PDB file of C-alpha atoms in Angstrom:
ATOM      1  CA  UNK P 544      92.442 103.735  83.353  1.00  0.00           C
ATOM      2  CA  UNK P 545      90.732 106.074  84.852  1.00  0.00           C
ATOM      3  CA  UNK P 546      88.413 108.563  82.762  1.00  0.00           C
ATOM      4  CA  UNK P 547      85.716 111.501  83.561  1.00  0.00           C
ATOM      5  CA  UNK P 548      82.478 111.628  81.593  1.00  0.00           C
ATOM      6  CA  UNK P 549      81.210 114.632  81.322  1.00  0.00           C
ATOM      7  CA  UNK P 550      77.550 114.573  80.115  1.00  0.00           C
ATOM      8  CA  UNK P 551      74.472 115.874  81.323  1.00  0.00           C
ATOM      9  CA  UNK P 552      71.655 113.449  79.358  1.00  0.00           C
ATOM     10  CA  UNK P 553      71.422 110.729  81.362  1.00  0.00           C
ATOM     11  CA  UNK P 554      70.528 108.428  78.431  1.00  0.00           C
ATOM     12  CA  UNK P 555      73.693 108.719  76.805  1.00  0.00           C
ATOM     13  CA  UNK P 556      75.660 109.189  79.729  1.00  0.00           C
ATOM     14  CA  UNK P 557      74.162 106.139  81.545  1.00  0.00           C
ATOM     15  CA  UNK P 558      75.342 104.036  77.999  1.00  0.00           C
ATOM     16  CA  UNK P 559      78.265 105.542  77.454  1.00  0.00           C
ATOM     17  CA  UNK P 560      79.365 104.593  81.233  1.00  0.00           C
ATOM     18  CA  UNK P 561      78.236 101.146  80.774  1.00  0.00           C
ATOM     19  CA  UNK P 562      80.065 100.614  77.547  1.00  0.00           C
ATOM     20  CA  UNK P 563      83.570 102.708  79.349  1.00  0.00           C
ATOM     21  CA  UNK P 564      83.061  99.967  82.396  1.00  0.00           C
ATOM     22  CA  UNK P 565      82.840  96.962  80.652  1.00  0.00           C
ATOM     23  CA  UNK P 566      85.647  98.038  78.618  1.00  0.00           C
ATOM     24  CA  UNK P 567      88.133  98.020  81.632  1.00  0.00           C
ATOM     25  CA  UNK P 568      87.799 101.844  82.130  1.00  0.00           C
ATOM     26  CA  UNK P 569      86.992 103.605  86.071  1.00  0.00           C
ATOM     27  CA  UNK P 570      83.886 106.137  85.205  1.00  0.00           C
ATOM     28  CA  UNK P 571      83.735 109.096  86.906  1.00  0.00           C
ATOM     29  CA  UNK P 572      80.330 111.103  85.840  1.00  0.00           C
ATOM     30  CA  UNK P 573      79.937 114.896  86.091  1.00  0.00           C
ATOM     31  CA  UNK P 574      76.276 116.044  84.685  1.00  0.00           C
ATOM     32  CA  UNK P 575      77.333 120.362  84.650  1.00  0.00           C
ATOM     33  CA  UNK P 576      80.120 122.295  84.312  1.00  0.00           C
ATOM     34  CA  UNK P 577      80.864 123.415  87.735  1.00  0.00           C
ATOM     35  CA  UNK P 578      81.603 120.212  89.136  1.00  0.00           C
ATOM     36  CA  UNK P 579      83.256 119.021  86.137  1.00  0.00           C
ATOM     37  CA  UNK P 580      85.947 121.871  85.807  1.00  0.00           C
ATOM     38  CA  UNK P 581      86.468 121.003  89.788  1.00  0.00           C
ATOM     39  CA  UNK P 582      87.151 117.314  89.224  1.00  0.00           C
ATOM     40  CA  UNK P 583      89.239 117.831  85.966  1.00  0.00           C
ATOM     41  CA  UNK P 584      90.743 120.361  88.463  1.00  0.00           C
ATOM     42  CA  UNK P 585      91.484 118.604  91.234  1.00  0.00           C
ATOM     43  CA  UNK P 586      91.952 114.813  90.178  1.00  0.00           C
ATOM     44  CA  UNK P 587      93.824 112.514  87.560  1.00  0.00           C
ATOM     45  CA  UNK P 588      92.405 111.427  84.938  1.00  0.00           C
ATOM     46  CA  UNK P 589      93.810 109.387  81.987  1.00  0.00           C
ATOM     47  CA  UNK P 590      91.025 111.073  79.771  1.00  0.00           C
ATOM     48  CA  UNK P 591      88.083 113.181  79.730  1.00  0.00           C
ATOM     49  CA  UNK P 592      84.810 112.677  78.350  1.00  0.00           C
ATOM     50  CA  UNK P 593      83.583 116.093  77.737  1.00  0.00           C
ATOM     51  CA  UNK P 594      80.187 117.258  76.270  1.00  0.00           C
ATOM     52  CA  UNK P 595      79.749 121.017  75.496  1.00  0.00           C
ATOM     53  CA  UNK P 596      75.975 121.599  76.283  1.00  0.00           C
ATOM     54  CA  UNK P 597      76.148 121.783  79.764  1.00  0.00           C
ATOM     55  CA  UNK P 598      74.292 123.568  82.581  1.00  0.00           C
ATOM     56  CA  UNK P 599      75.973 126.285  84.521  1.00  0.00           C
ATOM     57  CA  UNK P 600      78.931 126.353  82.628  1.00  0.00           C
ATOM     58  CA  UNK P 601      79.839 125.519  78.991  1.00  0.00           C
ATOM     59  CA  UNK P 602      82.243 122.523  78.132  1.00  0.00           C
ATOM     60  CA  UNK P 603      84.176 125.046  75.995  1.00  0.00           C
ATOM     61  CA  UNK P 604      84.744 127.577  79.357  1.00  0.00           C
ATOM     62  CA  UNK P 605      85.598 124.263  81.207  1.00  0.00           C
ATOM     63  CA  UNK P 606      88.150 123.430  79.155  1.00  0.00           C
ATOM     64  CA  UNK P 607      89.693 126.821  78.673  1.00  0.00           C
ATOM     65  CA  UNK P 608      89.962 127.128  82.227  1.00  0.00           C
ATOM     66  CA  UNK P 609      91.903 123.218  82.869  1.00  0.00           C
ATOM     67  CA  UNK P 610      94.081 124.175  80.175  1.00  0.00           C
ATOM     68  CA  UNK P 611      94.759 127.396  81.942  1.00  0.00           C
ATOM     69  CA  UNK P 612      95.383 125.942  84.939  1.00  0.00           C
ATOM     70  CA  UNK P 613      97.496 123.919  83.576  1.00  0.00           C
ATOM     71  CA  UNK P 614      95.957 120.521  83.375  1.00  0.00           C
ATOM     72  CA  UNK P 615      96.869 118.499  80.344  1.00  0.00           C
ATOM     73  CA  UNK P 616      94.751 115.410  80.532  1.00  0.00           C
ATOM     74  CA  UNK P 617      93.580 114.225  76.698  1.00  0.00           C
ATOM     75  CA  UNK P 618      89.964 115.291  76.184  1.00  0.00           C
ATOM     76  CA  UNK P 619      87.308 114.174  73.611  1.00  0.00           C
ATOM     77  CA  UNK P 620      84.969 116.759  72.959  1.00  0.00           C
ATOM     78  CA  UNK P 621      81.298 115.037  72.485  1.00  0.00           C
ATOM     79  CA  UNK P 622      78.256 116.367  71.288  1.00  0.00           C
ATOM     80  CA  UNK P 623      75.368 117.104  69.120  1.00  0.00           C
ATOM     81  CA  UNK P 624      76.662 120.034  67.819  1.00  0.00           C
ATOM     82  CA  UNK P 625      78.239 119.412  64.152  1.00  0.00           C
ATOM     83  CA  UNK P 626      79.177 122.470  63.097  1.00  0.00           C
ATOM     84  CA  UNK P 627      82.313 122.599  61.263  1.00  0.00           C
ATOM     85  CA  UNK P 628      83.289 126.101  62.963  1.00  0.00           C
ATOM     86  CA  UNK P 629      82.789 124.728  66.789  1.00  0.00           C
ATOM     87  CA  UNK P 630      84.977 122.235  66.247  1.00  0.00           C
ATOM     88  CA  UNK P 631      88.100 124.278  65.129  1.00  0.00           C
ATOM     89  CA  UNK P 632      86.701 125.908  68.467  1.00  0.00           C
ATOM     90  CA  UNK P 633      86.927 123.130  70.485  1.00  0.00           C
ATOM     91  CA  UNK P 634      90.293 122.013  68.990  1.00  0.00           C
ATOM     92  CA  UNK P 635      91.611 125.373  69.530  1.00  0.00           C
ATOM     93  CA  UNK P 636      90.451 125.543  73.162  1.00  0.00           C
ATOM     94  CA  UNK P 637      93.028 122.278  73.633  1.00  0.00           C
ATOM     95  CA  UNK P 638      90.468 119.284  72.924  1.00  0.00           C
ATOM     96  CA  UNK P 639      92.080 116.978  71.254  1.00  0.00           C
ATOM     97  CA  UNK P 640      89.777 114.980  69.453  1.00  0.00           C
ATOM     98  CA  UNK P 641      86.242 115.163  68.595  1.00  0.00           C
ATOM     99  CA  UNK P 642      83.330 112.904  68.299  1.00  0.00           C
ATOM    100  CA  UNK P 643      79.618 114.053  66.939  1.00  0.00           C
ATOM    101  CA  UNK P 644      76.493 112.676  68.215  1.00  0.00           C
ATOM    102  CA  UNK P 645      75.339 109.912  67.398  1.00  0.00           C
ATOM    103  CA  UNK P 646      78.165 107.908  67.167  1.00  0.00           C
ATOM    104  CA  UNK P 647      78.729 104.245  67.618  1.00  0.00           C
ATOM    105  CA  UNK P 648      80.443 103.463  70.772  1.00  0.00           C
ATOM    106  CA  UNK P 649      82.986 101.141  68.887  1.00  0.00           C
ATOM    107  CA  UNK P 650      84.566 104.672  67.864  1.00  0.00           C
ATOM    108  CA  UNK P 651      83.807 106.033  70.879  1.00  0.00           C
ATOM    109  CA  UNK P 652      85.937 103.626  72.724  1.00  0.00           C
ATOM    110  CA  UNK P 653      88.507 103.288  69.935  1.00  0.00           C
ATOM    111  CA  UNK P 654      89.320 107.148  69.770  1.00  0.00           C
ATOM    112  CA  UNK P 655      89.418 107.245  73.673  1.00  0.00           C
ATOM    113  CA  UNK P 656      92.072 104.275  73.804  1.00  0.00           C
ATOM    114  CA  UNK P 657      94.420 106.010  71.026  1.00  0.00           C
ATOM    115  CA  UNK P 658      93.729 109.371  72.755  1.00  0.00           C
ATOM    116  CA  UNK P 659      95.339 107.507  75.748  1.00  0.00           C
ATOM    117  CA  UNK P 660      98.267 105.832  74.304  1.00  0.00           C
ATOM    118  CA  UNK P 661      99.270 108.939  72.215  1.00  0.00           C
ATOM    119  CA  UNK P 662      99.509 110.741  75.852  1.00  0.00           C
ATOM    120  CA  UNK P 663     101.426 108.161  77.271  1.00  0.00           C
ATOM    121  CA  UNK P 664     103.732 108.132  74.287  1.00  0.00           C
ATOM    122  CA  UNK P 665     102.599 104.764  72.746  1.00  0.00           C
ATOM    123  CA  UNK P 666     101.860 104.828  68.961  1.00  0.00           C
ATOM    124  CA  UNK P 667     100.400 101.220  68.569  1.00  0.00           C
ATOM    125  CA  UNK P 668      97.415  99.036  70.131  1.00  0.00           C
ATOM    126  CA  UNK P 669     100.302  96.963  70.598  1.00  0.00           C
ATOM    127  CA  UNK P 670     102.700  96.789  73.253  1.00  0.00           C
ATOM    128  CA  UNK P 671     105.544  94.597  73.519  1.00  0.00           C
ATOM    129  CA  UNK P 672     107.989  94.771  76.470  1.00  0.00           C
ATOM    130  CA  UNK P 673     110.432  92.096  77.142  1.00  0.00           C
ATOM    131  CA  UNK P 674     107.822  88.809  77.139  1.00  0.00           C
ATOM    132  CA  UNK P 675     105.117  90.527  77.735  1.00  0.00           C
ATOM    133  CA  UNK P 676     102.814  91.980  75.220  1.00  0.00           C
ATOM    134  CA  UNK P 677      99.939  94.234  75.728  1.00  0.00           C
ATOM    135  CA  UNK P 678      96.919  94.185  73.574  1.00  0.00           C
ATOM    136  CA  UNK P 679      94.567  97.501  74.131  1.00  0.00           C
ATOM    137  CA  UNK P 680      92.309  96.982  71.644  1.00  0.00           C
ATOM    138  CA  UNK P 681      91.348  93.064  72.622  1.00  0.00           C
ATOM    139  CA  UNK P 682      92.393  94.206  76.504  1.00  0.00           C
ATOM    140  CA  UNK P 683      94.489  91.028  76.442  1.00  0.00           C
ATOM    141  CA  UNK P 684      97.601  90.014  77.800  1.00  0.00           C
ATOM    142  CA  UNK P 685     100.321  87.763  77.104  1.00  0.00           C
ATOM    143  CA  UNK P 686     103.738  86.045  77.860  1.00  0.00           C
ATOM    144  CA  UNK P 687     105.698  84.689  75.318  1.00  0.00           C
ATOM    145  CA  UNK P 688     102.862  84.165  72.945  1.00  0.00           C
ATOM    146  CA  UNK P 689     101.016  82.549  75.834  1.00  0.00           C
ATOM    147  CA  UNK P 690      97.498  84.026  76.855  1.00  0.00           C
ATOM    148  CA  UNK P 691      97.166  85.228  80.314  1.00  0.00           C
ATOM    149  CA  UNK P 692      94.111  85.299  82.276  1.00  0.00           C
ATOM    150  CA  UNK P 693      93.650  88.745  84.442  1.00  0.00           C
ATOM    151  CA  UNK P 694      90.804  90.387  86.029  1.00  0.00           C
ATOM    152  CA  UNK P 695      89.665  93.712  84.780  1.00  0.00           C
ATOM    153  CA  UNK P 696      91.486  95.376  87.759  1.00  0.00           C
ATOM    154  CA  UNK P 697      94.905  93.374  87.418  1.00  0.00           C
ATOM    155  CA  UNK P 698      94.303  94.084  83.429  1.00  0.00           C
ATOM    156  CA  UNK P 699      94.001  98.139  84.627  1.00  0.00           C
ATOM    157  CA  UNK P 700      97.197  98.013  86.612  1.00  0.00           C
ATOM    158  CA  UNK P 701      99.422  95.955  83.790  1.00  0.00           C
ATOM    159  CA  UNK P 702      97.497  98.248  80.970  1.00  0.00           C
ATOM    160  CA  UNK P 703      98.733 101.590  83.033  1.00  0.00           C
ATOM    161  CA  UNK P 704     102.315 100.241  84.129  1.00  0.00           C
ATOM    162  CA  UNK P 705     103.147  99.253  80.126  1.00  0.00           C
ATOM    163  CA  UNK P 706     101.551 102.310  78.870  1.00  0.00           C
ATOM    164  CA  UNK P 707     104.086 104.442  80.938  1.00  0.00           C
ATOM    165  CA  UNK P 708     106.735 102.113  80.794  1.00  0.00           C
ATOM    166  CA  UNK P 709     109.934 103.918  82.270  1.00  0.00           C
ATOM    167  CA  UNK P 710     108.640 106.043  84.416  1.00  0.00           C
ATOM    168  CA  UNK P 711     108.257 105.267  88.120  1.00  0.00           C
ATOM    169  CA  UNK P 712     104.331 105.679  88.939  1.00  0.00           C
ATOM    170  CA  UNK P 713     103.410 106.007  92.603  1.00  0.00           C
ATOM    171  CA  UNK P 714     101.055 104.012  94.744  1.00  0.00           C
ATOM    172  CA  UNK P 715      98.729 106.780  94.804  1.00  0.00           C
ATOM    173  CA  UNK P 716      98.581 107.409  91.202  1.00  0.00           C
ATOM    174  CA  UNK P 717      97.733 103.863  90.924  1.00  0.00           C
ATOM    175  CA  UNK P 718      95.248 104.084  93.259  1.00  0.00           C
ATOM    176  CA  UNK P 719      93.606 107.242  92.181  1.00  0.00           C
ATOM    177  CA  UNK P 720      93.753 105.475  88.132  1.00  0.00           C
ATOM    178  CA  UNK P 721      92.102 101.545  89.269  1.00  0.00           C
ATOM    179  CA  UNK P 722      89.742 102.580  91.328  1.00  0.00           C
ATOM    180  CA  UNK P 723      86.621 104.810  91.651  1.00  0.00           C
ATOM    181  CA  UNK P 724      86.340 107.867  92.641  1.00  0.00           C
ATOM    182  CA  UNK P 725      84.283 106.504  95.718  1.00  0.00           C
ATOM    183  CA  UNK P 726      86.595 103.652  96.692  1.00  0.00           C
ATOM    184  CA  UNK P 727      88.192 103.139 100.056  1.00  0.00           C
ATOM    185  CA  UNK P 728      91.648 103.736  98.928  1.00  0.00           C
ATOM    186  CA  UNK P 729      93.403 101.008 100.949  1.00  0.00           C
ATOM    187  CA  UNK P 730      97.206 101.686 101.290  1.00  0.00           C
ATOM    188  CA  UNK P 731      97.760  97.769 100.648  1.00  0.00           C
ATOM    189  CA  UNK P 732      95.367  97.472  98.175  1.00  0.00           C
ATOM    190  CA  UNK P 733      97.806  98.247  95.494  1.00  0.00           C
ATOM    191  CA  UNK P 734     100.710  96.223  96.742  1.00  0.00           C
ATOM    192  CA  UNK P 735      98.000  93.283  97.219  1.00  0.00           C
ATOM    193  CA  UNK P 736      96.756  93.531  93.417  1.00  0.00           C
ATOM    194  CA  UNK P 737     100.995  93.812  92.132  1.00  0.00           C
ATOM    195  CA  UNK P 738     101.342  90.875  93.974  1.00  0.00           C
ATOM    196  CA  UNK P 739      98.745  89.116  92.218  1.00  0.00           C
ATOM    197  CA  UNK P 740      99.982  90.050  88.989  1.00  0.00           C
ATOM    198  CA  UNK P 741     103.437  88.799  89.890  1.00  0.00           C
ATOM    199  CA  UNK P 742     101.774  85.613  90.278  1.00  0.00           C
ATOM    200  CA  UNK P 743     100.658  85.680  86.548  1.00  0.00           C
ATOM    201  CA  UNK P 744     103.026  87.322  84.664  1.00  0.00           C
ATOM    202  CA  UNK P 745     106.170  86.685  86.792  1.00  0.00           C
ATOM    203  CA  UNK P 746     108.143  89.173  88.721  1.00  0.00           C
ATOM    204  CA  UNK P 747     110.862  90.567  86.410  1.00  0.00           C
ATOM    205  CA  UNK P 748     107.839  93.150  84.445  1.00  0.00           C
ATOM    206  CA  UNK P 749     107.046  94.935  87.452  1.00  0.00           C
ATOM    207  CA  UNK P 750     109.333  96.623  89.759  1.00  0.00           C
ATOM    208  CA  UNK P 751     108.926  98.302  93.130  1.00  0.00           C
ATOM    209  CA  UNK P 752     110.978 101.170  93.288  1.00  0.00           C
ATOM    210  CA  UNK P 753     110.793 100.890  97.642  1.00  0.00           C
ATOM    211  CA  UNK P 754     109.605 104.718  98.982  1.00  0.00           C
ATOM    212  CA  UNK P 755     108.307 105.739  94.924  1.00  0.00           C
ATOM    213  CA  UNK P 756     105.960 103.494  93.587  1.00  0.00           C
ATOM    214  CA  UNK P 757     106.302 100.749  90.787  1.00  0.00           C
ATOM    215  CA  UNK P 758     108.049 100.490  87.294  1.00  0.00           C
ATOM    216  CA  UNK P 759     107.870  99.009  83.884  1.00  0.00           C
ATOM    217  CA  UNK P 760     111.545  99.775  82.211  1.00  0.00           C
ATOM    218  CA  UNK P 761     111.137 100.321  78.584  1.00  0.00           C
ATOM    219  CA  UNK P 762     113.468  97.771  77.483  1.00  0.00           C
ATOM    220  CA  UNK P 763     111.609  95.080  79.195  1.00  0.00           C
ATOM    221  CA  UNK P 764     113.122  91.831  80.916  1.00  0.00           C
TER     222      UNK P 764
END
C-alpha cells in the first residue's frame, strides 16, 4: 500500500517513515503544503498521512482543496494540536480520523490499516477468500491454514488484490501502489512479481483480466 506522509519535523517524520516501511507500507514524504496538496492531487494513494502545521500552506486548506477536487483518499489528520474544536474542524474538512501527538506508533499503524480496509470495503483484519486468508494486522498470509512465506513486495500486491477483491485493478495502479514514488516503473515488473505469487499461493486467487489488469473475485476459488 501505498501512503503519503505529510509532516514537516523531520524527527517524527523520519520515525514515522521507518515504522510505515517496515510495516509493508511505500512512503511518500511531503515536508509543506504546496507540494503535498500537488501529490495528493496528482497521485494514488491508499492513505494520507497529514499533519496540520505546515509551511506555506495549512494541512486544513490542503485538505479542503483534495476534497474539492474531488480526491477521496482516507486521511489521518496528525498533530500536536489537541484541541477538541480543531478536530471537529478537521473531521468536518473530510479527515477521517485523527491522531494527537505523541502517540505510540502501534496506534499509529493500527488506525492507518483500518482507515484502509474501511475504504476498500473490508470490515475485519481478517480476510478470507476461497483458501486464502489475509492477515493485516500480523501482514501474514495463508493457504488452507498453511503459512506462506512472501516478501514485503509480493505481501503488498496479495494485501492490495484481497483488499479490493472484485474489482479489476490495472497494472498501473499496481505499480503506482508497490512501488515508490521514485521507482523505475517497469511495464513487466508487475506481471514478473504476479508470477511469483502464483508460484506461492497457486494460480486460481489471482486473475489476469488480458488488456485490464488483475482480479481477486470476492467469492474466492
Amino acid at each position: 500500500m501505498r501512503v503519503l506522509l505529510v509532516e514537516d519535523d523531520d524527527r517524527v517524520g523520519d520515525a514515522v517513515e521507518a515504522v510505515l516501511e517496515a510495516g509493508g507500507f511505500v512512503v511518500d514524504r511531503s515536508r509543506d503544503g504546496e507540494d503535498a496538496w500537488f501529490k495528493g492531487d496528482t497521485e494514488h494513494y491508499s492513505a494520507v498521512i497529514l499533519d496540520l502545521g505546515l509551511p506555506g500552506m495549512d494541512g486544513l486548506s490542503v485538505l479542503r482543496r483534495w476534497r474539492a477536487a474531488g480526491q477521496r483518499m482516507p486521511v489521518l489528520i496528525l498533530t500536536a494540536r489537541g484541541d477538541w474544536g480543531e478536530r471537529v474542524e478537521g473531521i468536518d474538512a473530510g479527515a477521517d480520523d485523527y491522531l494527537p501527538k505523541p502517540f505510540r506508533m502501534e496506534e499509529l499503524q493500527a488506525r492507518l490499516r483500518a482507515l484502509i480496509r474501511r475504504s476498500a470495503g473490508q470490515a475485519s483484519a481478517l480476510i478470507e477468500i476461497g483458501k486464502t486468508i489475509l492477515d493485516t494486522r500480523r501482514m501474514s498470509v495463508s493457504v488452507e491454514g498453511v503459512p506462506i512465506h512472501l516478501s514485503p513486495q509480493e505481501y503488498r500486491l496479495v494485501s492490495y488484490l484481497m483488499q479490493h477483491a472484485g474489482r479489476v485493478v490495472s497494472q498501473l495502479e499496481l505499480t503506482e501502489q508497490l512501488y515508490a514514488q521514485d521507482f523505475e516503473r517497469d511495464s513487466n515488473a508487475v506481471e514478473v512479481l504476479v508470477g511469483r505469487v502464483r508460484r506461492k499461493l497457486g494460480t486460481d486467487l489471482i486473475q489476469t483480466r488480458r488488456g485490464f489488469g488483475y482480479l481477486v473475485e470476492l467469492d474466492g476459488v
